[in-house]
């Protein structure tokens, strides 16, 4: 059972991390919803870890958590762009 949960979660977590980094860099106006989706997927991973403890899954979730935390801090430090006024 331990390996089944790892197999079920490894590809979605890696894919979300890759797409999250790509979206964070390429689409700054959509960073808020993107980070929210990454955090929600991380909660799914934590639930899987709660069901079956695995050091490999814990390591993957730790990397995912660190990446999301770094992106969140960078997002919060970036000032909001002012709207352009057309005259």
mmCIF file with all atom_site columns, C-alpha atoms in Angstrom:
data_model
loop_
_atom_site.group_PDB
_atom_site.id
_atom_site.type_symbol
_atom_site.label_atom_id
_atom_site.label_alt_id
_atom_site.label_comp_id
_atom_site.label_asym_id
_atom_site.label_entity_id
_atom_site.label_seq_id
_atom_site.pdbx_PDB_ins_code
_atom_site.Cartn_x
_atom_site.Cartn_y
_atom_site.Cartn_z
_atom_site.occupancy
_atom_site.B_iso_or_equiv
_atom_site.pdbx_formal_charge
_atom_site.auth_seq_id
_atom_site.auth_comp_id
_atom_site.auth_asym_id
_atom_site.auth_atom_id
_atom_site.pdbx_PDB_model_num
ATOM 1  C CA . UNK A 1 1  ? 0.000  0.000  0.000   1.00 0.00 ? 1  UNK A CA 1
ATOM 2  C CA . UNK A 1 2  ? 2.921  2.345  0.717   1.00 0.00 ? 2  UNK A CA 1
ATOM 3  C CA . UNK A 1 3  ? 4.176  2.196  -2.855  1.00 0.00 ? 3  UNK A CA 1
ATOM 4  C CA . UNK A 1 4  ? 0.679  2.673  -4.326  1.00 0.00 ? 4  UNK A CA 1
ATOM 5  C CA . UNK A 1 5  ? 0.157  6.079  -2.725  1.00 0.00 ? 5  UNK A CA 1
ATOM 6  C CA . UNK A 1 6  ? 3.636  7.181  -3.764  1.00 0.00 ? 6  UNK A CA 1
ATOM 7  C CA . UNK A 1 7  ? 2.951  6.071  -7.343  1.00 0.00 ? 7  UNK A CA 1
ATOM 8  C CA . UNK A 1 8  ? -0.401 7.875  -7.337  1.00 0.00 ? 8  UNK A CA 1
ATOM 9  C CA . UNK A 1 9  ? 1.052  11.162 -6.073  1.00 0.00 ? 9  UNK A CA 1
ATOM 10 C CA . UNK A 1 10 ? 4.545  11.412 -7.555  1.00 0.00 ? 10 UNK A CA 1
ATOM 11 C CA . UNK A 1 11 ? 3.561  12.426 -11.095 1.00 0.00 ? 11 UNK A CA 1
ATOM 12 C CA . UNK A 1 12 ? 0.898  15.008 -10.115 1.00 0.00 ? 12 UNK A CA 1
ATOM 13 C CA . UNK A 1 13 ? 3.256  16.626 -7.602  1.00 0.00 ? 13 UNK A CA 1
ATOM 14 C CA . UNK A 1 14 ? 6.181  16.765 -10.028 1.00 0.00 ? 14 UNK A CA 1
ATOM 15 C CA . UNK A 1 15 ? 3.936  18.022 -12.836 1.00 0.00 ? 15 UNK A CA 1
ATOM 16 C CA . UNK A 1 16 ? 2.402  20.700 -10.609 1.00 0.00 ? 16 UNK A CA 1
ATOM 17 C CA . UNK A 1 17 ? 5.848  21.821 -9.533  1.00 0.00 ? 17 UNK A CA 1
ATOM 18 C CA . UNK A 1 18 ? 7.074  22.105 -13.128 1.00 0.00 ? 18 UNK A CA 1
ATOM 19 C CA . UNK A 1 19 ? 3.930  23.886 -14.338 1.00 0.00 ? 19 UNK A CA 1
ATOM 20 C CA . UNK A 1 20 ? 3.904  26.067 -11.233 1.00 0.00 ? 20 UNK A CA 1
ATOM 21 C CA . UNK A 1 21 ? 7.438  27.312 -11.804 1.00 0.00 ? 21 UNK A CA 1
ATOM 22 C CA . UNK A 1 22 ? 6.706  27.880 -15.503 1.00 0.00 ? 22 UNK A CA 1
ATOM 23 C CA . UNK A 1 23 ? 3.479  29.757 -14.754 1.00 0.00 ? 23 UNK A CA 1
ATOM 24 C CA . UNK A 1 24 ? 5.102  31.769 -11.989 1.00 0.00 ? 24 UNK A CA 1
ATOM 25 C CA . UNK A 1 25 ? 7.844  32.987 -14.313 1.00 0.00 ? 25 UNK A CA 1
ATOM 26 C CA . UNK A 1 26 ? 5.753  33.485 -17.473 1.00 0.00 ? 26 UNK A CA 1
ATOM 27 C CA . UNK A 1 27 ? 2.424  34.783 -16.100 1.00 0.00 ? 27 UNK A CA 1
ATOM 28 C CA . UNK A 1 28 ? 2.953  37.211 -13.215 1.00 0.00 ? 28 UNK A CA 1
ATOM 29 C CA . UNK A 1 29 ? -0.675 38.382 -13.303 1.00 0.00 ? 29 UNK A CA 1
ATOM 30 C CA . UNK A 1 30 ? -1.908 34.864 -12.451 1.00 0.00 ? 30 UNK A CA 1
ATOM 31 C CA . UNK A 1 31 ? 0.469  34.114 -9.590  1.00 0.00 ? 31 UNK A CA 1
ATOM 32 C CA . UNK A 1 32 ? -2.165 34.289 -6.834  1.00 0.00 ? 32 UNK A CA 1
ATOM 33 C CA . UNK A 1 33 ? -4.509 31.605 -8.227  1.00 0.00 ? 33 UNK A CA 1
ATOM 34 C CA . UNK A 1 34 ? -1.516 29.515 -9.300  1.00 0.00 ? 34 UNK A CA 1
ATOM 35 C CA . UNK A 1 35 ? -0.070 29.485 -5.785  1.00 0.00 ? 35 UNK A CA 1
ATOM 36 C CA . UNK A 1 36 ? -3.474 28.639 -4.340  1.00 0.00 ? 36 UNK A CA 1
ATOM 37 C CA . UNK A 1 37 ? -3.747 25.614 -6.648  1.00 0.00 ? 37 UNK A CA 1
ATOM 38 C CA . UNK A 1 38 ? -0.244 24.481 -5.720  1.00 0.00 ? 38 UNK A CA 1
ATOM 39 C CA . UNK A 1 39 ? -1.095 24.690 -2.016  1.00 0.00 ? 39 UNK A CA 1
ATOM 40 C CA . UNK A 1 40 ? -4.312 22.732 -2.512  1.00 0.00 ? 40 UNK A CA 1
ATOM 41 C CA . UNK A 1 41 ? -2.459 19.985 -4.383  1.00 0.00 ? 41 UNK A CA 1
ATOM 42 C CA . UNK A 1 42 ? 0.059  19.928 -1.569  1.00 0.00 ? 42 UNK A CA 1
ATOM 43 C CA . UNK A 1 43 ? -2.782 19.306 0.886   1.00 0.00 ? 43 UNK A CA 1
ATOM 44 C CA . UNK A 1 44 ? -3.773 16.266 -1.177  1.00 0.00 ? 44 UNK A CA 1
ATOM 45 C CA . UNK A 1 45 ? -0.194 15.032 -0.876  1.00 0.00 ? 45 UNK A CA 1
ATOM 46 C CA . UNK A 1 46 ? -0.203 15.588 2.882   1.00 0.00 ? 46 UNK A CA 1
ATOM 47 C CA . UNK A 1 47 ? -3.406 13.566 3.155   1.00 0.00 ? 47 UNK A CA 1
ATOM 48 C CA . UNK A 1 48 ? -1.724 10.748 1.222   1.00 0.00 ? 48 UNK A CA 1
ATOM 49 C CA . UNK A 1 49 ? 1.242  10.966 3.572   1.00 0.00 ? 49 UNK A CA 1
ATOM 50 C CA . UNK A 1 50 ? -1.153 10.800 6.525   1.00 0.00 ? 50 UNK A CA 1
ATOM 51 C CA . UNK A 1 51 ? -2.680 7.592  5.148   1.00 0.00 ? 51 UNK A CA 1
ATOM 52 C CA . UNK A 1 52 ? 0.636  5.857  4.524   1.00 0.00 ? 52 UNK A CA 1
ATOM 53 C CA . UNK A 1 53 ? 3.896  7.192  5.922   1.00 0.00 ? 53 UNK A CA 1
ATOM 54 C CA . UNK A 1 54 ? 6.753  7.100  3.429   1.00 0.00 ? 54 UNK A CA 1
ATOM 55 C CA . UNK A 1 55 ? 10.120 8.829  3.595   1.00 0.00 ? 55 UNK A CA 1
ATOM 56 C CA . UNK A 1 56 ? 10.201 9.193  -0.193  1.00 0.00 ? 56 UNK A CA 1
ATOM 57 C CA . UNK A 1 57 ? 6.807  10.886 -0.272  1.00 0.00 ? 57 UNK A CA 1
ATOM 58 C CA . UNK A 1 58 ? 7.845  13.061 2.669   1.00 0.00 ? 58 UNK A CA 1
ATOM 59 C CA . UNK A 1 59 ? 10.952 14.147 0.760   1.00 0.00 ? 59 UNK A CA 1
ATOM 60 C CA . UNK A 1 60 ? 8.920  14.937 -2.340  1.00 0.00 ? 60 UNK A CA 1
ATOM 61 C CA . UNK A 1 61 ? 6.421  16.946 -0.299  1.00 0.00 ? 61 UNK A CA 1
ATOM 62 C CA . UNK A 1 62 ? 9.284  18.788 1.409   1.00 0.00 ? 62 UNK A CA 1
ATOM 63 C CA . UNK A 1 63 ? 10.727 19.834 -1.954  1.00 0.00 ? 63 UNK A CA 1
ATOM 64 C CA . UNK A 1 64 ? 7.252  20.832 -3.163  1.00 0.00 ? 64 UNK A CA 1
ATOM 65 C CA . UNK A 1 65 ? 6.633  22.816 0.036   1.00 0.00 ? 65 UNK A CA 1
ATOM 66 C CA . UNK A 1 66 ? 9.973  24.605 -0.208  1.00 0.00 ? 66 UNK A CA 1
ATOM 67 C CA . UNK A 1 67 ? 9.355  25.570 -3.841  1.00 0.00 ? 67 UNK A CA 1
ATOM 68 C CA . UNK A 1 68 ? 5.837  26.846 -3.095  1.00 0.00 ? 68 UNK A CA 1
ATOM 69 C CA . UNK A 1 69 ? 7.121  28.772 -0.074  1.00 0.00 ? 69 UNK A CA 1
ATOM 70 C CA . UNK A 1 70 ? 9.858  30.448 -2.132  1.00 0.00 ? 70 UNK A CA 1
ATOM 71 C CA . UNK A 1 71 ? 7.366  31.371 -4.863  1.00 0.00 ? 71 UNK A CA 1
ATOM 72 C CA . UNK A 1 72 ? 4.914  32.701 -2.259  1.00 0.00 ? 72 UNK A CA 1
ATOM 73 C CA . UNK A 1 73 ? 7.568  34.869 -0.599  1.00 0.00 ? 73 UNK A CA 1
ATOM 74 C CA . UNK A 1 74 ? 8.698  36.230 -3.972  1.00 0.00 ? 74 UNK A CA 1
ATOM 75 C CA . UNK A 1 75 ? 5.077  36.939 -4.897  1.00 0.00 ? 75 UNK A CA 1
ATOM 76 C CA . UNK A 1 76 ? 4.464  38.810 -1.650  1.00 0.00 ? 76 UNK A CA 1
ATOM 77 C CA . UNK A 1 77 ? 7.651  40.861 -2.071  1.00 0.00 ? 77 UNK A CA 1
ATOM 78 C CA . UNK A 1 78 ? 6.806  41.907 -5.633  1.00 0.00 ? 78 UNK A CA 1
ATOM 79 C CA . UNK A 1 79 ? 4.921  45.204 -5.732  1.00 0.00 ? 79 UNK A CA 1
ATOM 80 C CA . UNK A 1 80 ? 1.593  45.313 -7.534  1.00 0.00 ? 80 UNK A CA 1
ATOM 81 C CA . UNK A 1 81 ? 1.848  47.044 -10.912 1.00 0.00 ? 81 UNK A CA 1
ATOM 82 C CA . UNK A 1 82 ? -0.062 50.298 -11.150 1.00 0.00 ? 82 UNK A CA 1
ATOM 83 C CA . UNK A 1 83 ? -2.811 50.366 -13.777 1.00 0.00 ? 83 UNK A CA 1
ATOM 84 C CA . UNK A 1 84 ? -1.913 52.312 -16.904 1.00 0.00 ? 84 UNK A CA 1
ATOM 85 C CA . UNK A 1 85 ? -3.963 55.453 -17.457 1.00 0.00 ? 85 UNK A CA 1
ATOM 86 C CA . UNK A 1 86 ? -4.893 56.107 -21.068 1.00 0.00 ? 86 UNK A CA 1
ATOM 87 C CA . UNK A 1 87 ? -5.360 59.748 -21.963 1.00 0.00 ? 87 UNK A CA 1
#
